[in-house]
Short mmCIF file of C-alpha atoms in Angstrom, two decimals:
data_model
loop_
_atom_site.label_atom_id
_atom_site.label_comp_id
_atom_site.label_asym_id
_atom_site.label_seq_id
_atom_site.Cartn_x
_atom_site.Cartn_y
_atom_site.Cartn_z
CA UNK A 4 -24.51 -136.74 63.48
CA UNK A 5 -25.23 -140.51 63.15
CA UNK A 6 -22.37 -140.52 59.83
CA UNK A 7 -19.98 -138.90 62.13
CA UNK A 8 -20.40 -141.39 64.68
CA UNK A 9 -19.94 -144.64 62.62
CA UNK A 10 -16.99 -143.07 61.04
CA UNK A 11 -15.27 -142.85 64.30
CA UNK A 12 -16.13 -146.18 65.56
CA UNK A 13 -16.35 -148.33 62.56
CA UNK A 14 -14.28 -146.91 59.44
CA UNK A 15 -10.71 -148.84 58.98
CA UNK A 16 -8.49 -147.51 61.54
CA UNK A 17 -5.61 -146.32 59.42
CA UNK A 18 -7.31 -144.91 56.94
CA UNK A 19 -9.48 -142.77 59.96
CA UNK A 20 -6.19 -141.61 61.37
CA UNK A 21 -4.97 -140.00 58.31
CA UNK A 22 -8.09 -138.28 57.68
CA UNK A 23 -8.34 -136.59 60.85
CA UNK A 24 -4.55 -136.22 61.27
CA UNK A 25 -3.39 -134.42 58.08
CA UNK A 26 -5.80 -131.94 58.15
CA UNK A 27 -5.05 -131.31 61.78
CA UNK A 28 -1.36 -131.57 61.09
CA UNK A 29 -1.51 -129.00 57.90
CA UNK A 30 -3.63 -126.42 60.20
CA UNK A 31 -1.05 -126.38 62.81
CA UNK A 32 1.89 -126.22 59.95
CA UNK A 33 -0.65 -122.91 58.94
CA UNK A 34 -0.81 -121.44 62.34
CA UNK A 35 2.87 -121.52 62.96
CA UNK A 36 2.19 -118.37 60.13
CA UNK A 37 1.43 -116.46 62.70
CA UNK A 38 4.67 -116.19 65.09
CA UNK A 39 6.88 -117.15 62.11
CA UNK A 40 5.58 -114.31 60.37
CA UNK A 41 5.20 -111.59 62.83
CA UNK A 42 9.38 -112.47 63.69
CA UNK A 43 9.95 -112.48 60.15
CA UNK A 44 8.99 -109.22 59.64
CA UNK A 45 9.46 -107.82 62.94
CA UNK A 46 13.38 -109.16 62.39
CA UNK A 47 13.60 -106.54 59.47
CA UNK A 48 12.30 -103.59 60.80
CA UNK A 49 14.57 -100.84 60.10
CA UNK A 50 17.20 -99.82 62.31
CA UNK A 51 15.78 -101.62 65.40
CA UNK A 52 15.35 -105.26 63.61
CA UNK A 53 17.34 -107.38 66.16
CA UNK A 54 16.18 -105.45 69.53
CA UNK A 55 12.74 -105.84 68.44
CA UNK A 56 13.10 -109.63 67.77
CA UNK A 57 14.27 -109.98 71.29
CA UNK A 58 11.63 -107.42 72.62
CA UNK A 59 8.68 -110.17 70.73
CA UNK A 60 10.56 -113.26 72.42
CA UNK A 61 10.41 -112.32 75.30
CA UNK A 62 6.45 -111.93 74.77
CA UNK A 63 6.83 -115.75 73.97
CA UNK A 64 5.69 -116.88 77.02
CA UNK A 65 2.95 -114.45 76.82
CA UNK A 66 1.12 -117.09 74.18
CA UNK A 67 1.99 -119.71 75.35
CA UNK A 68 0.00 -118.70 78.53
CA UNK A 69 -3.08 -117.87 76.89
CA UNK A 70 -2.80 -121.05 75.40
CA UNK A 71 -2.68 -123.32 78.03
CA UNK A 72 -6.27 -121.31 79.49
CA UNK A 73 -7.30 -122.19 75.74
CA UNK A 74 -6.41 -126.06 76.70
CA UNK A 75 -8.15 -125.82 80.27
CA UNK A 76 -11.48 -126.21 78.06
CA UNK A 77 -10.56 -127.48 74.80
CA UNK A 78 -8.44 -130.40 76.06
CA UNK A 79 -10.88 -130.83 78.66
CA UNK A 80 -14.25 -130.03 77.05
CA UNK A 81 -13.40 -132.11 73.69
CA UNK A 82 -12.41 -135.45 75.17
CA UNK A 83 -15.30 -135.63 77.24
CA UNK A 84 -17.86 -134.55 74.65
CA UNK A 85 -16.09 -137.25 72.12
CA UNK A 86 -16.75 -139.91 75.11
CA UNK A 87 -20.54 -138.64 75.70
CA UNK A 88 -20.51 -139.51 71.92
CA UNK A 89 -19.46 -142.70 71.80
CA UNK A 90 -21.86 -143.60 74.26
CA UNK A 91 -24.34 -142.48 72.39
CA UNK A 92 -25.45 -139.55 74.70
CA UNK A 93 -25.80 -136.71 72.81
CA UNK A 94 -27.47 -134.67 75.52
CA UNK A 95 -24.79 -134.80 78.13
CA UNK A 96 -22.28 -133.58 75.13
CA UNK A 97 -24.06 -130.69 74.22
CA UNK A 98 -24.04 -129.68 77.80
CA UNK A 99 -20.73 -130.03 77.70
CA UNK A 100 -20.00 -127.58 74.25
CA UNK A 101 -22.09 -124.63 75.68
CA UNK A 102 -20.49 -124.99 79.08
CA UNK A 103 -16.93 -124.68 77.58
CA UNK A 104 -18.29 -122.31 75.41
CA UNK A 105 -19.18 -119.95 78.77
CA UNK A 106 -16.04 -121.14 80.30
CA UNK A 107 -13.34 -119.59 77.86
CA UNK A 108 -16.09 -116.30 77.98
CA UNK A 109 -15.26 -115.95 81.39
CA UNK A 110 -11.64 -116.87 81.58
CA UNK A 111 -11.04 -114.51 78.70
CA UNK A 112 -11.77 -111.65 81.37
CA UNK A 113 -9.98 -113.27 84.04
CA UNK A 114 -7.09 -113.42 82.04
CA UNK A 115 -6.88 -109.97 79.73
CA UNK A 116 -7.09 -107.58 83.26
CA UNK A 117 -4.04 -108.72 84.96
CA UNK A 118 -2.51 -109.27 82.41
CA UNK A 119 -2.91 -105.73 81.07
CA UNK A 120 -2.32 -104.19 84.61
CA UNK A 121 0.91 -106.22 85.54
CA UNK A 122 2.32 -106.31 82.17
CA UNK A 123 6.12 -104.47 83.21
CA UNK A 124 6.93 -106.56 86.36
CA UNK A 125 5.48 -110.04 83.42
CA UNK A 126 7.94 -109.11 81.20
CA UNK A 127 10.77 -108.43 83.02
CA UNK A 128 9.92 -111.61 85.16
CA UNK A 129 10.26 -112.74 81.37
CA UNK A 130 13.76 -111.68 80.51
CA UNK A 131 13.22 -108.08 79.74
CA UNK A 132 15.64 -105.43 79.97
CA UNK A 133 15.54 -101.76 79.63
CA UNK A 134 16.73 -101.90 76.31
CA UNK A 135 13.49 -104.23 75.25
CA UNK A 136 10.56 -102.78 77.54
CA UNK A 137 9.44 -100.93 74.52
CA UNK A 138 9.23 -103.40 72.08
CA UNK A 139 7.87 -105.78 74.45
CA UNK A 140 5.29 -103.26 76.06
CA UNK A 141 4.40 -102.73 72.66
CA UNK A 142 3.71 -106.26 71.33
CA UNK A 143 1.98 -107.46 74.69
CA UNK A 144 -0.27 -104.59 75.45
CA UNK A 145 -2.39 -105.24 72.34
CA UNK A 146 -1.55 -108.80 72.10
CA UNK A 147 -3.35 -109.17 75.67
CA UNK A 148 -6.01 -107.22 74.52
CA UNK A 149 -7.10 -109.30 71.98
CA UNK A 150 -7.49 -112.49 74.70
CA UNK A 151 -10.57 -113.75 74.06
CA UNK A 152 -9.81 -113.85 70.40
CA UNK A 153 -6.92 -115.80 71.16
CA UNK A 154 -8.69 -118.47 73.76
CA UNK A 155 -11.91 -118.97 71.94
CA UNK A 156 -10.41 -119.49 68.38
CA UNK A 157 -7.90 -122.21 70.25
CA UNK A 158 -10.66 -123.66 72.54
CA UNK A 159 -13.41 -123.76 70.06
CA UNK A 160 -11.16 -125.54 67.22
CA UNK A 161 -10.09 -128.34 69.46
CA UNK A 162 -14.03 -128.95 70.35
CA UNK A 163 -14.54 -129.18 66.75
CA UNK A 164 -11.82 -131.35 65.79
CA UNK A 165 -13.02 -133.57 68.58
CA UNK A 166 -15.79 -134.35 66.83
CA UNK A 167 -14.09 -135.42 63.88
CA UNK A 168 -14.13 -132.16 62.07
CA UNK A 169 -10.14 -131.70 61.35
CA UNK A 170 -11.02 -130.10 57.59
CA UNK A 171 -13.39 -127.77 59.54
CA UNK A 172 -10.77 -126.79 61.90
CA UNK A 173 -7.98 -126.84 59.28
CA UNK A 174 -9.86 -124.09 57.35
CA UNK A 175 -10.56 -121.98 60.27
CA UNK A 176 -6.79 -121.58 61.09
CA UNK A 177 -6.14 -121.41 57.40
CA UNK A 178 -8.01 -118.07 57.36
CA UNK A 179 -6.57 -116.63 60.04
CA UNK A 180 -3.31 -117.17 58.89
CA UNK A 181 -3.83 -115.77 55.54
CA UNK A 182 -5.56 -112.68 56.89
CA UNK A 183 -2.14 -112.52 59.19
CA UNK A 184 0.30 -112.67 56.11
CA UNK A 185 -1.41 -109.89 54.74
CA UNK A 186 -1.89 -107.64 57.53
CA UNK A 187 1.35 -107.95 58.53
CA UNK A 188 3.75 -106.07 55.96
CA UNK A 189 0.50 -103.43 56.00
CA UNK A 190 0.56 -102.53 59.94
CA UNK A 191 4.14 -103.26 60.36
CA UNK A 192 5.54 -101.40 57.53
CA UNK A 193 3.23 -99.52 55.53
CA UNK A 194 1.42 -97.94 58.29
CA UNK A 195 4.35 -97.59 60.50
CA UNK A 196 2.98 -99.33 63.30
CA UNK A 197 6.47 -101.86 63.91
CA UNK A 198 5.95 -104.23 66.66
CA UNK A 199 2.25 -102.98 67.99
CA UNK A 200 1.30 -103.44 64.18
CA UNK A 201 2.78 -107.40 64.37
CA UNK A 202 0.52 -107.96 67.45
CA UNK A 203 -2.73 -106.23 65.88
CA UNK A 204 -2.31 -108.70 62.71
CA UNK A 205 -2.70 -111.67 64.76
CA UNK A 206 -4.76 -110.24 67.45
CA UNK A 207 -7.62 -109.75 63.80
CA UNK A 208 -6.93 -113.16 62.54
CA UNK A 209 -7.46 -115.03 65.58
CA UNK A 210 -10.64 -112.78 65.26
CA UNK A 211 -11.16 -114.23 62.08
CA UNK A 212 -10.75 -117.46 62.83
CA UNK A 213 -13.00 -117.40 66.01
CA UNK A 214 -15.73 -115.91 63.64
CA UNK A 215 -15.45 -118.67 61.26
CA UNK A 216 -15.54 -121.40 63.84
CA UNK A 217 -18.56 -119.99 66.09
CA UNK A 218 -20.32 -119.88 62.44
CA UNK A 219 -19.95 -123.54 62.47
CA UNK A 220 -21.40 -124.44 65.79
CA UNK A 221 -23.80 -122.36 65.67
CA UNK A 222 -25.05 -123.53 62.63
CA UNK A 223 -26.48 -126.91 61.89
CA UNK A 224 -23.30 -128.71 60.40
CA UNK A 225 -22.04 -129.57 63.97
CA UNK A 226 -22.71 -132.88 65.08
CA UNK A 227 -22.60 -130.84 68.55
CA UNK A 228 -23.23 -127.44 68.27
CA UNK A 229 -23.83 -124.47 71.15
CA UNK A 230 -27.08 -124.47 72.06
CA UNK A 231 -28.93 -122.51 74.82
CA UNK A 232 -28.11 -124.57 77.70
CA UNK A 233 -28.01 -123.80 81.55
CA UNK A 234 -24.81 -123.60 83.10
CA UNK A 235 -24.00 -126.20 84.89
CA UNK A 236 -20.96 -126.19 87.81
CA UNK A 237 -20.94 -129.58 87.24
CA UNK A 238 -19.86 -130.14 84.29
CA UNK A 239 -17.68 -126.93 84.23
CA UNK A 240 -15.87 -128.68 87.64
CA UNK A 241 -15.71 -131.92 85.24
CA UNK A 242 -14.06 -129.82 82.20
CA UNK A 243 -11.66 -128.14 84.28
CA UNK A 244 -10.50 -131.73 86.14
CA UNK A 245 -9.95 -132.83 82.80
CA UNK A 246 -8.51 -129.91 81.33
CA UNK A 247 -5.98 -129.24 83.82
CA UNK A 248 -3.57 -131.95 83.20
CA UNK A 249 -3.01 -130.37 79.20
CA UNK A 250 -3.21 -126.84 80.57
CA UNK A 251 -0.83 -127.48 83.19
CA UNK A 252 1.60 -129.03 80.71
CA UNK A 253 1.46 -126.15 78.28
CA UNK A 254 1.77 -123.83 81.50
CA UNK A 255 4.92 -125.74 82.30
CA UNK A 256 6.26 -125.18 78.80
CA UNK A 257 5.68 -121.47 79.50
CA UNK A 258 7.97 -122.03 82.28
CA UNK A 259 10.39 -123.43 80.45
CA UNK A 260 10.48 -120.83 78.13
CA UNK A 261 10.68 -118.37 80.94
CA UNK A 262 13.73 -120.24 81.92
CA UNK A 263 15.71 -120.24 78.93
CA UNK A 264 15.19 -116.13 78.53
CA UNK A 265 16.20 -116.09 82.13
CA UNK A 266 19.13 -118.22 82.04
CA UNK A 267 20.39 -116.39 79.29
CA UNK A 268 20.01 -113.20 80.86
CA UNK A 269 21.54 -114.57 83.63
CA UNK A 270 24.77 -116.30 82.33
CA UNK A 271 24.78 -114.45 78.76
CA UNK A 272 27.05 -111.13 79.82
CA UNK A 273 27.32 -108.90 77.03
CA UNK A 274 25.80 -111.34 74.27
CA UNK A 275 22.28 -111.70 76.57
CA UNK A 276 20.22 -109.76 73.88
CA UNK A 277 21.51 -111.11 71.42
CA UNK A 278 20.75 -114.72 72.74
CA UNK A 279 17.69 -114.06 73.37
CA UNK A 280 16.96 -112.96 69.96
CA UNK A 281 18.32 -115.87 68.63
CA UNK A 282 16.09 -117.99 71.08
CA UNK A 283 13.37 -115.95 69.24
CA UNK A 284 14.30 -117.35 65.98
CA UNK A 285 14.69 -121.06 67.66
CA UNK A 286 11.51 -121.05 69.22
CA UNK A 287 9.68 -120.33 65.70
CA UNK A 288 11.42 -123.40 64.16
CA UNK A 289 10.35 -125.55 67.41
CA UNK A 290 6.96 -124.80 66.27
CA UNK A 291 7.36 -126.03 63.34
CA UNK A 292 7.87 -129.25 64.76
CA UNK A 293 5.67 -129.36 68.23
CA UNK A 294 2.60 -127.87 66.40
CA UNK A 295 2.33 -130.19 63.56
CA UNK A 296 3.45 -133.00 65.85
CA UNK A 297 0.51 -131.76 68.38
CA UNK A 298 -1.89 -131.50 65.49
CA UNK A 299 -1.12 -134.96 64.75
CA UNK A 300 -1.85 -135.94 68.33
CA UNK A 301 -4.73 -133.60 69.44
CA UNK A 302 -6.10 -134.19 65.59
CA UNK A 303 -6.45 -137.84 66.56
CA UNK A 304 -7.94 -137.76 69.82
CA UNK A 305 -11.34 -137.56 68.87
CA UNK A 306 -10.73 -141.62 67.73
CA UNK A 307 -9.49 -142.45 70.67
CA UNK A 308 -12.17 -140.99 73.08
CA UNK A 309 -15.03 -141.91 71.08
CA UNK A 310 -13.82 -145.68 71.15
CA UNK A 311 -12.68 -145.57 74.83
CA UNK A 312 -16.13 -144.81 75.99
CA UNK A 313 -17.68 -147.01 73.79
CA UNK A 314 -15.36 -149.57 74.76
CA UNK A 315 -13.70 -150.68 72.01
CA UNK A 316 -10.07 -150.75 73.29
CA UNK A 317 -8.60 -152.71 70.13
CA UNK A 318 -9.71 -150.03 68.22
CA UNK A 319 -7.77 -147.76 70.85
CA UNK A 320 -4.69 -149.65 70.62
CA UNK A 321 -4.54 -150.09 66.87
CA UNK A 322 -5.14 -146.72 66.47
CA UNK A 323 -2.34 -145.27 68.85
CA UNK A 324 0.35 -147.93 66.41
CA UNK A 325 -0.93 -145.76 63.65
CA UNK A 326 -0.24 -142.58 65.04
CA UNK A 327 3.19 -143.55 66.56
CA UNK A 328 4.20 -144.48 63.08
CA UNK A 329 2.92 -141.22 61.77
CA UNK A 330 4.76 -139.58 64.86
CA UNK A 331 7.79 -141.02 63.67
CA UNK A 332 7.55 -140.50 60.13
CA UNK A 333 7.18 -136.79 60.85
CA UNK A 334 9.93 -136.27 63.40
CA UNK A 335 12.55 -138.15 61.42
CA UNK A 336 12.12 -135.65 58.55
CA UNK A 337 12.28 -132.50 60.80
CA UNK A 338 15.17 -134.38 62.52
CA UNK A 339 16.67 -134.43 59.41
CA UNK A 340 15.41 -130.37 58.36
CA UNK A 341 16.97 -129.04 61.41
CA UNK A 342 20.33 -130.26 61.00
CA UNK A 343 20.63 -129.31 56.78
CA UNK A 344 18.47 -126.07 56.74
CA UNK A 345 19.02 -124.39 60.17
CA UNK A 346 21.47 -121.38 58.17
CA UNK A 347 18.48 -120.50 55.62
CA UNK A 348 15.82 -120.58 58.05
CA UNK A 349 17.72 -118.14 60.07
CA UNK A 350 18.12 -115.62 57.22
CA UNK A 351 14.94 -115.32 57.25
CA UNK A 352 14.97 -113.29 59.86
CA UNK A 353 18.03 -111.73 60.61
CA UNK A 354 20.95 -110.59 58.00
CA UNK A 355 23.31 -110.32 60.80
CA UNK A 356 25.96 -112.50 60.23
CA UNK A 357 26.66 -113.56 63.80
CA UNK A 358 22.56 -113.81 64.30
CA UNK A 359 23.15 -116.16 61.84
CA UNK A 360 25.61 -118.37 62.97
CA UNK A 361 24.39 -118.43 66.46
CA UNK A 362 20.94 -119.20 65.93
CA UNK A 363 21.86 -121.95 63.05
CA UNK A 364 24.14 -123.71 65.61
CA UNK A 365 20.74 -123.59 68.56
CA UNK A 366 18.56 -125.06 66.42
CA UNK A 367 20.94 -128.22 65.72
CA UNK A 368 21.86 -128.87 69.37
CA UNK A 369 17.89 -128.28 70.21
CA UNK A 370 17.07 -131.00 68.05
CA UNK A 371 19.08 -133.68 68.37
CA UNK A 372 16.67 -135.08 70.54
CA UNK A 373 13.53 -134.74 68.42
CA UNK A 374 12.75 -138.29 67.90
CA UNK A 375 11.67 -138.72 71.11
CA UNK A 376 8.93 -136.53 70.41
CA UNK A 377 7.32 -139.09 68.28
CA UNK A 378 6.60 -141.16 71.85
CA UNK A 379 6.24 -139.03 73.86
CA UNK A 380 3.49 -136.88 71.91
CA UNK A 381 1.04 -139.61 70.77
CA UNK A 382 1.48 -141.03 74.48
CA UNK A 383 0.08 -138.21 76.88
CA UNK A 384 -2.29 -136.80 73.89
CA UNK A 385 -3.17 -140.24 73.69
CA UNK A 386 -4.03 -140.88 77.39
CA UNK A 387 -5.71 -137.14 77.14
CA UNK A 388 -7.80 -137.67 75.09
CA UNK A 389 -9.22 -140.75 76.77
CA UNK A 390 -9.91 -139.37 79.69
CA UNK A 391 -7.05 -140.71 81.63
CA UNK A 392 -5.55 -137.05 82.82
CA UNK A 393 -3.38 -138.11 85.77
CA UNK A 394 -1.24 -140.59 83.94
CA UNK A 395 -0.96 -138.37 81.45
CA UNK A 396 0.54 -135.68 83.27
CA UNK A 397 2.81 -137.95 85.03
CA UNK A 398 4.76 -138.91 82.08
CA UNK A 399 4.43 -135.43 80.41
CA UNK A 400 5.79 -134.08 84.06
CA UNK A 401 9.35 -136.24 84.28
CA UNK A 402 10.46 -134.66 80.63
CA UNK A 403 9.34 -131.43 81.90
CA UNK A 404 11.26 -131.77 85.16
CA UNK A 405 14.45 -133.44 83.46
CA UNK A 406 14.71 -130.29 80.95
CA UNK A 407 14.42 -127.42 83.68
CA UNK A 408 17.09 -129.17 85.63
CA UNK A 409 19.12 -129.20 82.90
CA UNK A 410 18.42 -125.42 82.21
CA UNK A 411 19.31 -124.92 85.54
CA UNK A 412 22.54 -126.55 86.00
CA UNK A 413 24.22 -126.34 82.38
CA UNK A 414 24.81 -122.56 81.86
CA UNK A 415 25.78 -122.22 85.56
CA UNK A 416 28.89 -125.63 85.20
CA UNK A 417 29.55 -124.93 81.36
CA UNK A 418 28.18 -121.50 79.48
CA UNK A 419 24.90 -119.71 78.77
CA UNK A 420 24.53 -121.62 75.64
CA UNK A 421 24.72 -124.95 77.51
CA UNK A 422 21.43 -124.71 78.15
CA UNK A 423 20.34 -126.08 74.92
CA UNK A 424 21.08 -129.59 75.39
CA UNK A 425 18.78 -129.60 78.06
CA UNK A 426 15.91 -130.37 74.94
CA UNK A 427 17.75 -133.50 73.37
CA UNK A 428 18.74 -134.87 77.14
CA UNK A 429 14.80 -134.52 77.88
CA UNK A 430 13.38 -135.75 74.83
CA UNK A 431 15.23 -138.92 74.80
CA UNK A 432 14.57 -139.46 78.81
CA UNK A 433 11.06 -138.86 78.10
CA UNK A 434 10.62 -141.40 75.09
CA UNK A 435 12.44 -143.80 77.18
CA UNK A 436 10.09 -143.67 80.18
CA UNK A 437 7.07 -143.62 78.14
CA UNK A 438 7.82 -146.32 75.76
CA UNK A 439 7.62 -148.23 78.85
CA UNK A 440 4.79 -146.98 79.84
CA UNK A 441 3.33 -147.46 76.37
CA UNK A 442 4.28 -151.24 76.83
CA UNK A 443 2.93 -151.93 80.47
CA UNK A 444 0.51 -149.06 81.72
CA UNK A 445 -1.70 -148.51 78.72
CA UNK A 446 -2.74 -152.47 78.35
CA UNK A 447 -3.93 -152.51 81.61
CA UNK A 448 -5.90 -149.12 81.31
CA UNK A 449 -7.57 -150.86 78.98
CA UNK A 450 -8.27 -153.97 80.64
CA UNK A 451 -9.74 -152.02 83.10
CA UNK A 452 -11.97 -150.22 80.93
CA UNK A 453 -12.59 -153.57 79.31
CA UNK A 454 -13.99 -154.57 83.13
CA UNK A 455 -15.98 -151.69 83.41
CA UNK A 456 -18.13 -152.78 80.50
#
């Protein structure tokens, strides 16, 4: 415990951000396995390829959801055990670990009946049609089953890596994924089970990976473990205030997701379906970006909180240059990925010729913007990971709110397609405003923790 602590607060900054950062950064370039894959294969199924592509996108927002109830307690839970660290009260953070560990316990429940009991009038809130109920049905019924699978193997990792574990966590999605690639073509294919199979693979290796991870904290590796403590409504209260401002973000992202399938449906005629699938096949390569770029970020956080609440806010500031310039690196590459490799990466999928084409020209107009990312990211995770919710979700908020108006109004002046420069417009906006606020409101947070003492 003591070794993990003076390698937060005293090892050379750089050289602390790439250690927890590329491990973080490879485990989320791992996880994206598991919707990249499931598409993949679910894109060749034969006969019903293409309609059951659409049927799994629209189940998009589906994970997304589940996700964000993941980030309620890992994104609240992890921060403020990293702070209890760095101020050297171990007692008050392993209160907080068992208390998040109860949490996503009893939000799985919350979540999984509803979810299984309102599942038609979900989807087709979702963009579902007649034509993709089945597929859909399929995918979410067991997807949803599998909930607390999905929330504690999200939660759990993030409390690890924010204790400066990001090999531990890397190796927990690492299995998972690998147990995914192989289940897949075995449940999808071999066993017949098409699009139900797809969900049942990951549904098992988020199983997988939650095994691996409670192994850790339950053994004596953990520089916070779970231990038998009382629960506590106020520290649960405390996680949730904290947590909210990430959930509600990747809630909002949900939304947005909602909104493209909708707006599609909407303004896409004859071609809706086959939008949609395409959007399928864009989303998966957006993960390739946001999830690495979020590992970076969320991989990193554990530096910033443990130095915030021990007061150190040079070390806080020197580290956030470093992970810009990491942002950046990363983003200009993808930048550079998306507009060169956006044909083969949608022949993965689909052999469709107009598939092709459509979803090749989505992916370059969804990225032009990506850069912006590389601010934007590293700024709210940043500010999340200190502590500092509410300004976080104000700057995450105005790109959020910019990129649904522009979903909104695009297809309706121009055509459905419009839609996807709604991303670029909102990424650059975004890196604009918080580049600013990089500049002016972070310095003075600090100063004022600086006060505090």
């Amino acid at each position: 415990m003591e070794r993990e602590e003076s390698i937060l607060g005293a090892a050379p900054v750089g050289k602390l951000v790439l250690q927890l950062a590329v491990p973080a950064m490879l485990a989320q370039f791992v996880n994206i396995l598991y919707s990249v894959v499931d598409r993949m294969y679910v894109g060749h199924i034969a006969g019903a390829g293409d309609v059951s592509l659409a049927g799994v996108g629209v189940c998009a927002p589906v994970v997304t959801m589940i996700t964000a109830f993941a980030a309620l307690v890992g994104f609240g839970g992890g921060p403020l055990m990293s702070i209890r660290m760095g101020r050297r009260d171990m007692d008050g953070a392993r209160q907080i670990v068992a208390n998040s560990f109860y949490l996503l316990l009893a939000l799985s429940v919350v979540v999984t009946v509803p979810a299984l009991l309102l599942r038609r009038p979900i989807l087709f809130a979702f963009g579902a049609s007649e034509q993709l109920w089945p597929y859909a049905n399929a995918y979410f019924t067991v997807y949803a089953a599998g909930t607390v699978f999905a929330l504690l193997s999200v939660g759990l990792n993030q409390i690890v890596m924010s204790q400066g574990f990001s090999g531990t966590a890397m190796r927990s999605v690492m299995l998972g994924a690998a147990v995914n690639i192989a289940l897949d073509p075995l449940l999808i294919f071999a066993l017949d089970m098409g699009v139900r199979g797809a969900a049942l693979a990951t549904v098992l290796s988020q199983a997988c990976s939650t095994a691996y991870t409670l192994r850790f904290l339950f053994g004596t590796r953990a520089a916070v473990g779970i231990t038998k403590c009382p629960v506590s409504t106020g520290w649960l209260r405390r996680i949730v205030q904290v947590g909210l401002s990430p959930a509600l973000i990747i809630a909002l992202d949900n939304v947005l997701l909602i909104s493209v399938n909708v707006m599609l449906r909407r303004h896409g005629g004859a071609d809706s379906d086959m939008l949609i699938a395409c959007a399928a096949i864009l989303q998966s390569f957006m993960l390739i970006i946001t999830m690495p770029l979020g590992g970076i970020t969320t991989g990193t956080q554990a530096i910033l909180g443990y130095n915030y609440g021990a007061g150190d806010t040079r070390r806080v500031l020197r580290a956030e240059k470093y992970i810009l310039l990491l942002c950046f690196s990363f983003c200009a590459v993808m930048l550079v990925l998306a507009q060169t490799l956006a044909v083969p990466f949608a022949r993965i999928f689909t052999s469709d010729p107009a598939y092709i084409e459509q979803t090749a020209w989505m992916i370059r107009a969804y990225t032009l913007g990506v850069l912006g990312l590389a601010v934007q990211y590293p700024f709210v995770d940043g500010l999340t990971g200190m502590g500092l919710v509410k300004w976080g979700l104000i700057f995450s908020m105005f790109r959020k709110a910019v990129f649904l108006l522009g979903v909104c109004v695009l297809p309706a002046v121009f055509s459905a397609t419009a839609l996807l420069y709604a991303e670029p417009v909102s990424d650059l906006s975004a890196a604009l405003v918080s580049s600013v606020g990089m500049l002016v409101v972070l310095p003075r947070l600090m100063r004022k923790r600086e006060r505090e003492g």
